[in-house]
mmCIF file of C-alpha atoms and ligand atoms in Angstrom:
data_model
loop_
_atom_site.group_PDB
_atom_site.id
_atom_site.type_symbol
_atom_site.label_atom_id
_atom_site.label_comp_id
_atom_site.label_asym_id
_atom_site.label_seq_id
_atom_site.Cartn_x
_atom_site.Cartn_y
_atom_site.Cartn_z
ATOM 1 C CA UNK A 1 -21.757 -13.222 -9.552
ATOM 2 C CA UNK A 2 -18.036 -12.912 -9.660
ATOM 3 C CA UNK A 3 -16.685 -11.357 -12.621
ATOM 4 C CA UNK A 4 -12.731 -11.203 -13.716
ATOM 5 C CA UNK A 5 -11.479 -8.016 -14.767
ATOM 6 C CA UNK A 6 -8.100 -6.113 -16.133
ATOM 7 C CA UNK A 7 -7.584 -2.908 -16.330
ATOM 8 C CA UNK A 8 -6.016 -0.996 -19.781
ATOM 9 C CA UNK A 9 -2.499 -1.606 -17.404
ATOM 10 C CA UNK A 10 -2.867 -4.904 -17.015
ATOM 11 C CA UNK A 11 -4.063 -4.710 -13.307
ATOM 12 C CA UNK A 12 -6.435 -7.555 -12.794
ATOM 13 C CA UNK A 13 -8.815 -7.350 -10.152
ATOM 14 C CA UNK A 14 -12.606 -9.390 -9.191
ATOM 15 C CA UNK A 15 -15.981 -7.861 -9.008
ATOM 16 C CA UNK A 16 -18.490 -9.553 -6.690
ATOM 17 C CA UNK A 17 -21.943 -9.404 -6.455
ATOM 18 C CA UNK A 18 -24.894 -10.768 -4.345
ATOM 19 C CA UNK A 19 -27.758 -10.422 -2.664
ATOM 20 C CA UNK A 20 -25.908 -8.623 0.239
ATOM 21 C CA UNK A 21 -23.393 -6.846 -0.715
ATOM 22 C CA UNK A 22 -20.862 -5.884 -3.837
ATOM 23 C CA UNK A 23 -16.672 -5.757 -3.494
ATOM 24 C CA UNK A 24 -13.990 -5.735 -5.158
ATOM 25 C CA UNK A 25 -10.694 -7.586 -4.466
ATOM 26 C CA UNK A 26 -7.359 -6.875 -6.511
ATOM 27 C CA UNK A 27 -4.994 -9.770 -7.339
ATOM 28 C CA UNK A 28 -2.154 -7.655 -6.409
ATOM 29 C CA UNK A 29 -2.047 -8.011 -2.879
ATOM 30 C CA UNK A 30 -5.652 -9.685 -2.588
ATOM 31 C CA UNK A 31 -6.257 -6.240 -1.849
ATOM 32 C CA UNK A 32 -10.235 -5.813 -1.117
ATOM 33 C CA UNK A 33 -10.591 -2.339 -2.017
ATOM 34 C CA UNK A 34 -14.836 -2.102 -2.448
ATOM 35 C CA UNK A 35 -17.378 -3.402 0.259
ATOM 36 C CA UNK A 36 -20.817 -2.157 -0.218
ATOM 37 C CA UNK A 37 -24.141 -3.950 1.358
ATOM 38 C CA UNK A 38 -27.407 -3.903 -0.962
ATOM 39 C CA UNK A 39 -28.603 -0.052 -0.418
ATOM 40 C CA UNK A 40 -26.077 1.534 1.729
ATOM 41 C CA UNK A 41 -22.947 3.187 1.378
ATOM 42 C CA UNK A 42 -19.092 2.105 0.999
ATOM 43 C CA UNK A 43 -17.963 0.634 3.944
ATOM 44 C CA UNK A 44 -14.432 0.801 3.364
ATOM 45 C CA UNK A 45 -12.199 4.599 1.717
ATOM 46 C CA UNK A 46 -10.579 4.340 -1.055
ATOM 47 C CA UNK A 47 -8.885 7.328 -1.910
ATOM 48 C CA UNK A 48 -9.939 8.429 -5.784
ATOM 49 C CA UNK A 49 -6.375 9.511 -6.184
ATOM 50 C CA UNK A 50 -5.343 5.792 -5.271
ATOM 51 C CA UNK A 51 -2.753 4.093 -7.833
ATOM 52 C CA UNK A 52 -3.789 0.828 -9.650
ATOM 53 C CA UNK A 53 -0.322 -0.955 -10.904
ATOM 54 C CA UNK A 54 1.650 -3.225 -10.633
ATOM 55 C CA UNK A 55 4.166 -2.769 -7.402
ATOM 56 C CA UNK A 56 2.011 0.125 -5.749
ATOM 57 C CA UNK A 57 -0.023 -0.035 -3.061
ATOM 58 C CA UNK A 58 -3.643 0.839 -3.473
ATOM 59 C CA UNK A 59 -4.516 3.376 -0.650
ATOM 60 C CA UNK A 60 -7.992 2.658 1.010
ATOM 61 C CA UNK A 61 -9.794 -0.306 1.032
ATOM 62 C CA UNK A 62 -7.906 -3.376 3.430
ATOM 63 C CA UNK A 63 -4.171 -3.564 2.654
ATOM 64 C CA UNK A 64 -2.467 -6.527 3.730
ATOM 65 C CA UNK A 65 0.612 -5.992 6.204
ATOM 66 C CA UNK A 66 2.609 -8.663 6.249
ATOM 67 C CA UNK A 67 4.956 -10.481 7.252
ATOM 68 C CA UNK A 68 6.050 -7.390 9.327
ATOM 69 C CA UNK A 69 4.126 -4.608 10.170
ATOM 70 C CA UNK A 70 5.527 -1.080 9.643
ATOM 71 C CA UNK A 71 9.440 -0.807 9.082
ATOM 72 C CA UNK A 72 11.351 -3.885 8.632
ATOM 73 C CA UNK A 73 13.017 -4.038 12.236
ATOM 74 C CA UNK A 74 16.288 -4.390 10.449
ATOM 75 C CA UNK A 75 16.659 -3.470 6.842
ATOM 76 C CA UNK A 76 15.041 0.351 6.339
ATOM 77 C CA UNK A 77 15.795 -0.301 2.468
ATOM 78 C CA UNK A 78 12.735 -3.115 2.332
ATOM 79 C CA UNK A 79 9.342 -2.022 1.685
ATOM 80 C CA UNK A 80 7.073 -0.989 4.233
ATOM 81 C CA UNK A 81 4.602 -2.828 5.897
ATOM 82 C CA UNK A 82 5.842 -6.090 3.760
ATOM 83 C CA UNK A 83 5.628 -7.205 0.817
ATOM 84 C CA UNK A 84 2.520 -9.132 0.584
ATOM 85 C CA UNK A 85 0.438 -5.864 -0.527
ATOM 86 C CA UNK A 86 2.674 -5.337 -3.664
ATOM 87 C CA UNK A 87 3.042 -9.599 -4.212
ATOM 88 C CA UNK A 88 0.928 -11.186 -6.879
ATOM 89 C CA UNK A 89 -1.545 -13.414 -5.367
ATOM 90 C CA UNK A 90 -3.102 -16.504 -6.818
ATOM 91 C CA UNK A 91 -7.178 -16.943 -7.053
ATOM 92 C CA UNK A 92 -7.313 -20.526 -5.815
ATOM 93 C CA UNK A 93 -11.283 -20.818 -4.881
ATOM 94 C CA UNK A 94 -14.550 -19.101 -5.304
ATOM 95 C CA UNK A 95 -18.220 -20.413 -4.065
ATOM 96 C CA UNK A 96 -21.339 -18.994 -3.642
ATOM 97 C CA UNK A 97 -22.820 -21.196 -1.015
ATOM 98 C CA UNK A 98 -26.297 -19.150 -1.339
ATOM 99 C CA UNK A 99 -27.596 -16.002 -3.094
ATOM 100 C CA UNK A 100 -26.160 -13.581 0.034
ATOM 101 C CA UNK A 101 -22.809 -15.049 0.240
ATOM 102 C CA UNK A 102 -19.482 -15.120 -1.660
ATOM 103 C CA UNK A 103 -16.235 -16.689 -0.378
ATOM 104 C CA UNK A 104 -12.965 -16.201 -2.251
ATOM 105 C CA UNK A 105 -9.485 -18.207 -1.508
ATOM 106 C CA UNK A 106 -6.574 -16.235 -2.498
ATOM 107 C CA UNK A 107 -2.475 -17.758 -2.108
ATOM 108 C CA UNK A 108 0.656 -16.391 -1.957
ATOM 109 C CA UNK A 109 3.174 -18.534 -1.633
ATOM 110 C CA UNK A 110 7.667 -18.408 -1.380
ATOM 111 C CA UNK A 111 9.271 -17.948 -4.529
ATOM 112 C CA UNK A 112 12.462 -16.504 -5.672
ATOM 113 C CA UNK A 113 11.849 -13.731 -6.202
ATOM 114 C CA UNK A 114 10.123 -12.971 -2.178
ATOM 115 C CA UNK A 115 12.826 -14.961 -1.132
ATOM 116 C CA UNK A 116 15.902 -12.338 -1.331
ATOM 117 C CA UNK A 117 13.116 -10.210 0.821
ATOM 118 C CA UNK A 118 12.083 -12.687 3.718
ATOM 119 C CA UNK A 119 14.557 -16.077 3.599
ATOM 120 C CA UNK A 120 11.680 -18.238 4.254
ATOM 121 C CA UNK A 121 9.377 -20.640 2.811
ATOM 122 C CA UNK A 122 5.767 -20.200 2.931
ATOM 123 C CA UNK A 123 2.197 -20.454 2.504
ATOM 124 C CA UNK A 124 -0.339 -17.542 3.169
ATOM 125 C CA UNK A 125 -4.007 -17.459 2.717
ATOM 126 C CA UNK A 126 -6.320 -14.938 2.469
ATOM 127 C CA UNK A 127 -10.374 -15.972 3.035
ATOM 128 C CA UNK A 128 -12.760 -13.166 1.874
ATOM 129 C CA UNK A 129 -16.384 -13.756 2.796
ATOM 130 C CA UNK A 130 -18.955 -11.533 1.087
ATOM 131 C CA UNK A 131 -22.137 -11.405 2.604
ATOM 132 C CA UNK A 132 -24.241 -9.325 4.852
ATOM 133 C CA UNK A 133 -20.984 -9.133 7.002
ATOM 134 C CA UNK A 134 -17.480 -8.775 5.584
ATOM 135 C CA UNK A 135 -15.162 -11.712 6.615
ATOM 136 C CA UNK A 136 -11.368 -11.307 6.479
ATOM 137 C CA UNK A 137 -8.767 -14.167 7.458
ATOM 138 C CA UNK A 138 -4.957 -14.303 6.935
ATOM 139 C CA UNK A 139 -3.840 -17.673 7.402
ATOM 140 C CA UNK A 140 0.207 -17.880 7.514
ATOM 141 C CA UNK A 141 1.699 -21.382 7.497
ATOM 142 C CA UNK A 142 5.440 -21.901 7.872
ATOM 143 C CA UNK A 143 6.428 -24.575 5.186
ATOM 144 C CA UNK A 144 10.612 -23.863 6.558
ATOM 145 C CA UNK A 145 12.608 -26.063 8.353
ATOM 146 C CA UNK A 146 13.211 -22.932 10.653
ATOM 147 C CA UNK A 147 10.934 -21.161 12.936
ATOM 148 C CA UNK A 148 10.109 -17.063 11.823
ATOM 149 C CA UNK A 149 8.005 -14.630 13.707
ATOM 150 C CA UNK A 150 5.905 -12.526 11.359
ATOM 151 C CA UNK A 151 4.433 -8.661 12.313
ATOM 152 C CA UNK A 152 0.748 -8.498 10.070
ATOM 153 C CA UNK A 153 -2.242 -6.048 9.820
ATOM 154 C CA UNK A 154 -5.770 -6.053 8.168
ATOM 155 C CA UNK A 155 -5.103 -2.657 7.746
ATOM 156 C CA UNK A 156 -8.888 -1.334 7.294
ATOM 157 C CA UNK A 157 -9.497 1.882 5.910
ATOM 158 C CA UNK A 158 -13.264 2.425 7.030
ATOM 159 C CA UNK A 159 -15.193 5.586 5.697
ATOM 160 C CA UNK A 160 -16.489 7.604 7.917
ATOM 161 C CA UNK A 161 -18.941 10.653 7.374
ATOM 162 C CA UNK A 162 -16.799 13.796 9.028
ATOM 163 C CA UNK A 163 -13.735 12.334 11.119
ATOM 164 C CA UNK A 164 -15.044 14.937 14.494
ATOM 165 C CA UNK A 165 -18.224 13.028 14.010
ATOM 166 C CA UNK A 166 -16.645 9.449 14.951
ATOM 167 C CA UNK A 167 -15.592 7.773 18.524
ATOM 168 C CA UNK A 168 -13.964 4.335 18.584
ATOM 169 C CA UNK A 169 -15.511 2.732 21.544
ATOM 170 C CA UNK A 170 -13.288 -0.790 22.945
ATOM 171 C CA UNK A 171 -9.869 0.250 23.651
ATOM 172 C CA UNK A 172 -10.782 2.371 26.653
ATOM 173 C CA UNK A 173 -8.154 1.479 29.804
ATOM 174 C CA UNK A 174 -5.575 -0.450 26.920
ATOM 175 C CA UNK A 175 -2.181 0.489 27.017
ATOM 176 C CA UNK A 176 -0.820 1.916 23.837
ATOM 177 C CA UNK A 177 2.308 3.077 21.959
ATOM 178 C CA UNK A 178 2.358 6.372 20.453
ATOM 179 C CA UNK A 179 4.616 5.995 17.157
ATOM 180 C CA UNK A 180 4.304 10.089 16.717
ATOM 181 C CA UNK A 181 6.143 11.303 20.338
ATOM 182 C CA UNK A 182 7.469 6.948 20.336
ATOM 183 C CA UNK A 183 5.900 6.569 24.232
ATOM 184 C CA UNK A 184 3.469 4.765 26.396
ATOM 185 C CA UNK A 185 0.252 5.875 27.229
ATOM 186 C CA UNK A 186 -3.226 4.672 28.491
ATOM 187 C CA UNK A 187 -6.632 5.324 26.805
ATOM 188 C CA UNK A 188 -8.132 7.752 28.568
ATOM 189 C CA UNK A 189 -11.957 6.958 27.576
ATOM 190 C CA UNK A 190 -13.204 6.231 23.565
ATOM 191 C CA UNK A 191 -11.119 7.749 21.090
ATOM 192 C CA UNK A 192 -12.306 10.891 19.473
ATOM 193 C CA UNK A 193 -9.830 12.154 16.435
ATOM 194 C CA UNK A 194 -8.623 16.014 16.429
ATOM 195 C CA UNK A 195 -5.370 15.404 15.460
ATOM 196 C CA UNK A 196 -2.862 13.045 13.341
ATOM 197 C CA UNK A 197 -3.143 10.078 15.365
ATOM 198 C CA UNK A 198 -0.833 7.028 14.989
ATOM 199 C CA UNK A 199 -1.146 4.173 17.884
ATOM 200 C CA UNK A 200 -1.111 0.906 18.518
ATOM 201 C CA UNK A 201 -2.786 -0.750 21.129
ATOM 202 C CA UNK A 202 -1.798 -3.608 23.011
ATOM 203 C CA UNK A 203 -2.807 -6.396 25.048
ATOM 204 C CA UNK A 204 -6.240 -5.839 23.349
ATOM 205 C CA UNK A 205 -8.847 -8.690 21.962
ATOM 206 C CA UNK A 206 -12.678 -7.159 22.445
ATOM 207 C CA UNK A 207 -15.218 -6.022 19.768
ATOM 208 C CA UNK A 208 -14.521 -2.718 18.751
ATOM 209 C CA UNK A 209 -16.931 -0.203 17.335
ATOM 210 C CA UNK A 210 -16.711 2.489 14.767
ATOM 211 C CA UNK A 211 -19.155 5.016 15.609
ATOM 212 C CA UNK A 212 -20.569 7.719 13.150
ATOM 213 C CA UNK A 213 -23.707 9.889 12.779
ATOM 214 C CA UNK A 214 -25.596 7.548 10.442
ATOM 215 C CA UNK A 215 -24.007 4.033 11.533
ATOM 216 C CA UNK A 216 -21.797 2.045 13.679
ATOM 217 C CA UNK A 217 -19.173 -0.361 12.215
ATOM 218 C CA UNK A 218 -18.443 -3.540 14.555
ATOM 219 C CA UNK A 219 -14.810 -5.048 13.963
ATOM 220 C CA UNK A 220 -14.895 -8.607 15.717
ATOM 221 C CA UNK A 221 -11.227 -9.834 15.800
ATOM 222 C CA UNK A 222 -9.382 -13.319 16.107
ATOM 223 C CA UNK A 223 -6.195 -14.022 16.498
ATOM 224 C CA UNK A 224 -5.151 -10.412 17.658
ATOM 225 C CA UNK A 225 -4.251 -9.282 20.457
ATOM 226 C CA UNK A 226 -3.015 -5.461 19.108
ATOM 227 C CA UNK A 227 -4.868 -3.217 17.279
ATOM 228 C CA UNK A 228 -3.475 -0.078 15.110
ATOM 229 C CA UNK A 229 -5.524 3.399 14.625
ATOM 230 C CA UNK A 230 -4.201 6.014 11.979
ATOM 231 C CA UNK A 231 -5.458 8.959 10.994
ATOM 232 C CA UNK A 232 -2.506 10.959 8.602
ATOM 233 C CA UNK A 233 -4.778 14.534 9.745
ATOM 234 C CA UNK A 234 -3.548 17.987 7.749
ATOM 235 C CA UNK A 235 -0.172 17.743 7.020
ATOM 236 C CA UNK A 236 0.894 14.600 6.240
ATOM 237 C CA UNK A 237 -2.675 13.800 3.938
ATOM 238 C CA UNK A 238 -1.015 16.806 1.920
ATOM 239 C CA UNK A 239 2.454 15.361 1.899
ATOM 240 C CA UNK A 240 1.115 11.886 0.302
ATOM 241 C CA UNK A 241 0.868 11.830 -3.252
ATOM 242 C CA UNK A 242 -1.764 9.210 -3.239
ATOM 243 C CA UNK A 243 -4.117 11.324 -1.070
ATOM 244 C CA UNK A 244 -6.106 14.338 -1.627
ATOM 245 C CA UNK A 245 -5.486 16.703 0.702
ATOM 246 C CA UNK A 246 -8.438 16.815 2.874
ATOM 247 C CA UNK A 247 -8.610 13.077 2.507
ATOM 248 C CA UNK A 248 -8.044 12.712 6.394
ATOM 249 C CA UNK A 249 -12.364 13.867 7.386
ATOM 250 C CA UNK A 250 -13.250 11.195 5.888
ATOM 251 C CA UNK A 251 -11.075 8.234 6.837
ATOM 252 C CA UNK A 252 -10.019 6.628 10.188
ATOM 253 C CA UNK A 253 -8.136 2.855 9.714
ATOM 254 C CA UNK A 254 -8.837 0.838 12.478
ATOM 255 C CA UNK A 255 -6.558 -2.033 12.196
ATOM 256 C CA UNK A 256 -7.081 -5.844 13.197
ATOM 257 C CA UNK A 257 -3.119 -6.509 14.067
ATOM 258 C CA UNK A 258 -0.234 -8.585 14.963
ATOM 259 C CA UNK A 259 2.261 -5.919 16.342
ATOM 260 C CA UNK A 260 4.738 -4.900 18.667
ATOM 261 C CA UNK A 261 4.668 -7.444 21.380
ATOM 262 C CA UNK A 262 1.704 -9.650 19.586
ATOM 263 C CA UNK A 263 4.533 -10.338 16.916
ATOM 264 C CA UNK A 264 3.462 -14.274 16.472
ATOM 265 C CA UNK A 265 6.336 -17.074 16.156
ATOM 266 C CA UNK A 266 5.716 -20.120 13.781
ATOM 267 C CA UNK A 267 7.661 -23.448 14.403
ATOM 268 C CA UNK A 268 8.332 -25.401 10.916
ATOM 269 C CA UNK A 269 4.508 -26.903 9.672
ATOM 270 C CA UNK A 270 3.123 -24.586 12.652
ATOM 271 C CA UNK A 271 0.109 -22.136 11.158
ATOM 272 C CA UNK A 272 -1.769 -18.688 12.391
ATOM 273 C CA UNK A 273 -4.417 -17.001 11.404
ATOM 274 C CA UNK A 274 -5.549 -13.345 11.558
ATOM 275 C CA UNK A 275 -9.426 -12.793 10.819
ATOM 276 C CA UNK A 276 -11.584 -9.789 11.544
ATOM 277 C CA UNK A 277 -15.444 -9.873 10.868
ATOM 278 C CA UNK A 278 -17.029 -6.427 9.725
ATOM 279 C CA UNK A 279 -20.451 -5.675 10.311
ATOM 280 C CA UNK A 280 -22.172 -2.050 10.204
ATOM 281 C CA UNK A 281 -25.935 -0.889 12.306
ATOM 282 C CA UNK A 282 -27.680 1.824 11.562
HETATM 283 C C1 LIG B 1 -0.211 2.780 9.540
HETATM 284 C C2 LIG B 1 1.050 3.149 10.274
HETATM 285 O O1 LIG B 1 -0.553 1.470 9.839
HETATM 286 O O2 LIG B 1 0.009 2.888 8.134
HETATM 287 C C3 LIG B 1 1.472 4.549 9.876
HETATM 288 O O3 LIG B 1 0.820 3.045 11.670
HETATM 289 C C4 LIG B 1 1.623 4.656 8.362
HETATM 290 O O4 LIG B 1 2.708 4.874 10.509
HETATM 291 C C5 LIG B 1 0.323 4.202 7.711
HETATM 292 O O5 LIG B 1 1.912 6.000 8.010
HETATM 293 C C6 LIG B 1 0.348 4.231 6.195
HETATM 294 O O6 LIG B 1 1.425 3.506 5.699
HETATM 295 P P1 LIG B 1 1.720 3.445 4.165
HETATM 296 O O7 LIG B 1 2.997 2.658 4.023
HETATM 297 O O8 LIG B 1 0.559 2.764 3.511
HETATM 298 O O9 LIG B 1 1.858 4.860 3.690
#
């Protein structure tokens, strides 16, 4: 079942339910901020002090970064981590192919308005499927008569049941960048969280897993050869409005990306897509 919905402020956003799983997915952004299977919990955090309007973020669920990842490179006065999380997006398709499975089309597309922010014209489409596994893909096409190299994350916020509790098993031996002392390192082993952590990993394609005392989350990636893991810890949870303080035990994002050096160029008509595939084990 996929119902419409808009909230007392006008923020419009689409409930979906199966046999698998439930979600919700906001217009603004084609922000998926709810995936549940049938009888367990939340996959994703969403952070219950999260703002739902027009032209803020919503913090938790699977932000969209794009079409540059972080900072502009340039321009500090343009938002971060793009502008497609704050865009309106366009519902162009919905199917339920069977009683387990959901699949939603979302667009954004270049229009005046973008254009002051990124001088370029464009498609970009975003293919949720709901089922028993959680399907994300970010399709960019270049519809320009120039080439433009776009930065992008599936920025997943996963839930997690005490952040000491969790290991991140896949990036052991990969080379990262450490954006909080701005160096090089290598993973030493699978990544246990003590501390505010914020990396990204390069050179770096493999399954990676999520693991926690009551389940493992699987994050199967295409198209990505970088991933990003953030975890704000004590002081910097406190400093963001949108977060409760302690919000940082029980997140960890674990990011499907195109960063850094896996920054992807598109000739005119040329098109790339980003896709993860979530699944969770108990
Ligand atoms: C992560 C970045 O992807 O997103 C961090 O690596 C950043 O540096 C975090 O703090 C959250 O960003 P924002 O813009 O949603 O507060």
């Amino acid at each position: 079942m996929i119902t419409k919905k808009k909230a007392a402020n006008g923020f419009e956003y689409i409930e979906i339910e199966n046999n698998s799983a439930t979600a919700k997915v906001a217009l603004q952004g084609g922000h998926l901020f709810h995936y549940q299977q049938q009888g367990k919990k939340p996959l994703l955090w969403l952070s219950p002090k999260s703002h739902f309007e027009i032209g803020k973020a919503i913090r938790g669920g699977i932000p969209l970064c794009w079409p540059w990842f972080g900072k502009h490179r340039t321009d500090p006065t343009l938002p971060q981590h793009g502008f497609a999380r704050i865009s309106a997006f366009e519902l162009l398709e919905s199917n339920e192919p069977d009683e387990n499975t959901t699949e939603l089309v979302f667009k954004l597309q270049s229009s005046a308005e973008i254009l002051v922010l990124w001088p370029y014209q464009f498609q970009l489409f975003l293919r949720i499927t709901i089922g028993p596994t959680l399907t994300v893909a970010l399709t960019t096409r270049n519809c320009d008569t120039k080439s433009f190299t776009i930065t992008s994350a599936l920025h997943s916020y996963f839930a997690v049941s005490y952040i000491s509790y969790v290991s991140v098993q896949g990036l052991e031996k990969v080379e990262y960048w450490d954006s909080l002392t701005d160096d090089t390192k290598i993973q030493k082993g699978s990544i246990h969280i003590s501390e505010e952590v914020d990396r990204v990993y390069q050179k770096t394609t493999g399954p990676l897993l999520l693991l926690d005392s009551d389940r493992t989350i699987k994050i199967v990636r295409d198209g990505s050869c970088s991933a990003v893991v953030w975890n704000p810890w004590k002081d910097k949870s406190a400093k963001m409005a949108d977060m409760q303080d302690d919000a940082y035990k029980t997140m960890l994002c674990i990011e499907t990306a195109n960063a850094m050096g896996d920054a992807r160029k598109l000739a005119p008509g040329e098109e790339h897509t980003l896709k993860m595939t979530l699944s969770e084990y108990v």
